[in-house]
């Protein structure tokens, strides 16, 4: 089993990527236009076939929203909108990418998948050295994972056809900035070995 890599499927939540979620007018059209749904399914299938661990990163807050920063431009309105509430339909992983029993579930309360989460202990315990990254948004969690992963000495790989921004410009701009820190490839071209 290639224990040195993990595929992280990040923030592919009903709130963001389900046609009936709050991302129906932003992320959903981008995901549909770019083939993100099909490509993410392919990446997950290929990772599992190669014996690579698949982990899920989900943003979410307790029902009281105690961890939700009221001054954050990203999260301040979550409570009022009733989104990102752990235990709700909205924070479940979109069914096309549903986790299997035993897949790591990393809950985060900020943009970064590293900040105050169990991600780093998991990576160290499993001797993982390479992060294969996908999700929404490219300019949010994917960018944060690449930059922090790079600075923590992980090799980072972005599956660009498994990512989306709220619009094409956000996605393209984020990718342009990430090329210095990560390998940019696709679900069909990435090597899982």
CSV table of C-alpha atoms in Angstrom, one decimal:
chain,number,residue,atom,x,y,z
A,1,UNK,CA,0.0,0.0,0.0
A,2,UNK,CA,1.5,3.4,-1.0
A,3,UNK,CA,1.5,4.9,2.5
A,4,UNK,CA,3.3,8.0,1.5
A,5,UNK,CA,0.3,9.7,-0.2
A,6,UNK,CA,-3.2,10.8,0.7
A,7,UNK,CA,-6.0,12.1,-1.5
A,8,UNK,CA,-7.8,14.9,0.4
A,9,UNK,CA,-11.3,15.7,-0.9
A,10,UNK,CA,-12.0,19.1,0.6
A,11,UNK,CA,-15.2,20.9,1.3
A,12,UNK,CA,-17.2,18.9,-1.3
A,13,UNK,CA,-20.3,19.4,0.9
A,14,UNK,CA,-23.9,19.6,0.1
A,15,UNK,CA,-24.0,23.3,1.2
A,16,UNK,CA,-21.4,24.1,-1.5
A,17,UNK,CA,-21.7,21.6,-4.4
A,18,UNK,CA,-25.2,20.0,-4.2
A,19,UNK,CA,-27.6,21.6,-6.7
A,20,UNK,CA,-30.0,22.4,-3.8
A,21,UNK,CA,-27.2,23.9,-1.6
A,22,UNK,CA,-26.2,27.5,-1.2
A,23,UNK,CA,-23.6,27.1,-3.9
A,24,UNK,CA,-26.2,26.3,-6.6
A,25,UNK,CA,-25.5,29.6,-8.4
A,26,UNK,CA,-21.7,29.7,-7.9
A,27,UNK,CA,-19.9,26.4,-7.3
A,28,UNK,CA,-22.4,24.1,-8.9
A,29,UNK,CA,-22.3,25.7,-12.4
A,30,UNK,CA,-18.5,25.8,-12.2
A,31,UNK,CA,-18.3,22.2,-11.2
A,32,UNK,CA,-20.7,21.2,-14.0
A,33,UNK,CA,-18.9,23.2,-16.6
A,34,UNK,CA,-15.5,21.9,-15.6
A,35,UNK,CA,-16.5,18.3,-15.1
A,36,UNK,CA,-15.5,18.4,-11.5
A,37,UNK,CA,-18.1,15.8,-10.4
A,38,UNK,CA,-17.0,13.2,-12.8
A,39,UNK,CA,-13.3,13.9,-12.4
A,40,UNK,CA,-13.5,13.8,-8.6
A,41,UNK,CA,-15.2,10.4,-8.8
A,42,UNK,CA,-12.4,9.2,-11.1
A,43,UNK,CA,-9.7,10.5,-8.7
A,44,UNK,CA,-11.3,8.7,-5.7
A,45,UNK,CA,-11.7,5.5,-7.7
A,46,UNK,CA,-8.1,5.6,-8.9
A,47,UNK,CA,-6.8,6.4,-5.4
A,48,UNK,CA,-8.7,3.5,-3.8
A,49,UNK,CA,-7.6,1.1,-6.6
A,50,UNK,CA,-4.0,2.1,-5.9
A,51,UNK,CA,-4.4,1.6,-2.1
A,52,UNK,CA,-4.0,5.3,-1.4
A,53,UNK,CA,-5.9,6.6,1.6
A,54,UNK,CA,-8.8,9.0,0.8
A,55,UNK,CA,-9.5,11.6,3.5
A,56,UNK,CA,-12.3,14.1,3.7
A,57,UNK,CA,-11.9,17.7,5.0
A,58,UNK,CA,-15.2,19.4,6.0
A,59,UNK,CA,-15.8,22.9,7.2
A,60,UNK,CA,-18.4,23.0,10.0
A,61,UNK,CA,-19.5,24.5,13.2
A,62,UNK,CA,-21.4,23.3,16.2
A,63,UNK,CA,-25.2,24.1,16.3
A,64,UNK,CA,-24.3,27.1,18.5
A,65,UNK,CA,-21.7,28.3,16.0
A,66,UNK,CA,-19.4,28.9,19.0
A,67,UNK,CA,-16.3,28.3,16.7
A,68,UNK,CA,-17.5,30.6,14.0
A,69,UNK,CA,-15.5,33.8,13.8
A,70,UNK,CA,-18.0,36.8,13.7
A,71,UNK,CA,-15.4,39.1,12.0
A,72,UNK,CA,-14.6,36.7,9.2
A,73,UNK,CA,-15.7,37.8,5.7
A,74,UNK,CA,-15.9,34.1,4.8
A,75,UNK,CA,-17.8,32.7,7.8
A,76,UNK,CA,-19.5,35.7,9.5
A,77,UNK,CA,-22.9,35.1,7.8
A,78,UNK,CA,-22.9,31.3,8.3
A,79,UNK,CA,-25.1,31.4,11.4
A,80,UNK,CA,-27.7,33.7,9.8
A,81,UNK,CA,-27.8,31.6,6.7
A,82,UNK,CA,-27.9,28.4,8.7
A,83,UNK,CA,-25.0,26.8,6.7
A,84,UNK,CA,-22.0,24.8,7.7
A,85,UNK,CA,-23.8,23.4,10.7
A,86,UNK,CA,-22.2,20.1,11.8
A,87,UNK,CA,-24.8,17.2,12.0
A,88,UNK,CA,-26.9,18.8,9.2
A,89,UNK,CA,-27.4,17.7,5.6
A,90,UNK,CA,-25.4,20.7,4.5
A,91,UNK,CA,-22.1,19.5,6.0
A,92,UNK,CA,-22.4,16.0,4.7
A,93,UNK,CA,-20.1,15.1,1.8
A,94,UNK,CA,-22.0,15.2,-1.5
A,95,UNK,CA,-23.2,11.6,-2.1
A,96,UNK,CA,-21.3,11.1,-5.4
A,97,UNK,CA,-18.1,11.3,-3.3
A,98,UNK,CA,-19.3,9.7,-0.1
A,99,UNK,CA,-16.7,8.5,2.3
A,100,UNK,CA,-16.3,4.8,3.0
A,101,UNK,CA,-16.1,3.4,6.5
A,102,UNK,CA,-12.7,4.1,8.0
A,103,UNK,CA,-11.9,7.1,5.7
A,104,UNK,CA,-10.5,10.0,7.8
A,105,UNK,CA,-12.9,12.8,8.5
A,106,UNK,CA,-11.1,16.1,9.3
A,107,UNK,CA,-13.4,18.8,10.6
A,108,UNK,CA,-12.1,22.4,10.3
A,109,UNK,CA,-13.5,25.7,11.6
A,110,UNK,CA,-11.4,27.9,9.3
A,111,UNK,CA,-10.3,28.0,5.7
A,112,UNK,CA,-7.1,26.0,6.3
A,113,UNK,CA,-7.4,22.2,6.7
A,114,UNK,CA,-4.4,22.3,9.1
A,115,UNK,CA,-5.5,25.0,11.6
A,116,UNK,CA,-6.6,23.4,14.8
A,117,UNK,CA,-7.5,20.0,13.1
A,118,UNK,CA,-6.3,16.4,13.4
A,119,UNK,CA,-4.8,16.5,9.9
A,120,UNK,CA,-1.2,16.9,10.9
A,121,UNK,CA,-1.2,14.1,13.5
A,122,UNK,CA,-2.9,11.8,10.9
A,123,UNK,CA,-0.3,12.6,8.2
A,124,UNK,CA,2.6,12.0,10.6
A,125,UNK,CA,1.1,8.8,12.1
A,126,UNK,CA,0.7,7.4,8.6
A,127,UNK,CA,4.1,8.6,7.3
A,128,UNK,CA,2.4,10.6,4.5
A,129,UNK,CA,4.7,12.8,2.5
A,130,UNK,CA,2.5,13.7,-0.5
A,131,UNK,CA,-0.8,15.5,-0.5
A,132,UNK,CA,-3.0,15.1,-3.5
A,133,UNK,CA,-5.6,17.8,-3.2
A,134,UNK,CA,-9.0,18.6,-4.7
A,135,UNK,CA,-12.2,20.5,-3.7
A,136,UNK,CA,-13.8,23.8,-3.4
A,137,UNK,CA,-12.8,26.4,-3.4
A,138,UNK,CA,-9.6,26.5,-5.4
A,139,UNK,CA,-8.8,29.9,-3.9
A,140,UNK,CA,-9.9,28.9,-0.4
A,141,UNK,CA,-9.2,25.5,1.1
A,142,UNK,CA,-7.1,24.2,-1.9
A,143,UNK,CA,-4.8,27.3,-1.8
A,144,UNK,CA,-4.5,27.1,2.0
A,145,UNK,CA,-3.7,23.4,1.9
A,146,UNK,CA,-1.0,23.9,-0.7
A,147,UNK,CA,0.7,26.8,1.0
A,148,UNK,CA,0.6,25.3,4.5
A,149,UNK,CA,1.4,21.8,3.2
A,150,UNK,CA,4.4,23.2,1.3
A,151,UNK,CA,5.7,25.0,4.4
A,152,UNK,CA,5.3,21.8,6.5
A,153,UNK,CA,7.5,20.0,3.9
A,154,UNK,CA,4.8,17.9,2.1
A,155,UNK,CA,4.9,17.5,-1.6
A,156,UNK,CA,1.6,18.9,-2.9
A,157,UNK,CA,-0.3,17.9,-6.0
A,158,UNK,CA,-3.4,19.8,-7.1
A,159,UNK,CA,-6.0,18.0,-9.3
A,160,UNK,CA,-7.1,21.1,-11.1
A,161,UNK,CA,-10.0,19.4,-12.9
A,162,UNK,CA,-11.3,18.4,-9.4
A,163,UNK,CA,-11.4,21.9,-8.1
A,164,UNK,CA,-13.6,25.0,-8.7
A,165,UNK,CA,-13.9,28.6,-7.5
A,166,UNK,CA,-17.1,30.5,-7.2
A,167,UNK,CA,-16.3,31.7,-10.7
A,168,UNK,CA,-13.8,30.8,-13.4
A,169,UNK,CA,-11.6,33.9,-12.7
A,170,UNK,CA,-11.1,32.9,-9.0
A,171,UNK,CA,-10.2,29.4,-10.0
A,172,UNK,CA,-7.7,30.5,-12.7
A,173,UNK,CA,-6.1,33.1,-10.5
A,174,UNK,CA,-5.7,30.7,-7.7
A,175,UNK,CA,-4.0,28.1,-9.9
A,176,UNK,CA,-1.6,30.6,-11.3
A,177,UNK,CA,-0.4,31.4,-7.8
A,178,UNK,CA,-0.2,27.8,-6.8
A,179,UNK,CA,2.1,26.6,-9.6
A,180,UNK,CA,5.1,27.8,-7.6
A,181,UNK,CA,4.3,25.5,-4.7
A,182,UNK,CA,2.6,22.4,-6.1
A,183,UNK,CA,2.4,20.1,-9.1
A,184,UNK,CA,-0.7,20.9,-11.1
A,185,UNK,CA,-2.2,17.9,-12.9
A,186,UNK,CA,-5.5,16.1,-13.5
A,187,UNK,CA,-7.5,13.2,-12.2
A,188,UNK,CA,-6.6,11.0,-15.1
A,189,UNK,CA,-2.9,12.0,-15.3
A,190,UNK,CA,-1.9,12.0,-11.6
A,191,UNK,CA,0.3,9.1,-10.5
A,192,UNK,CA,-1.0,7.5,-7.3
A,193,UNK,CA,2.0,5.2,-7.0
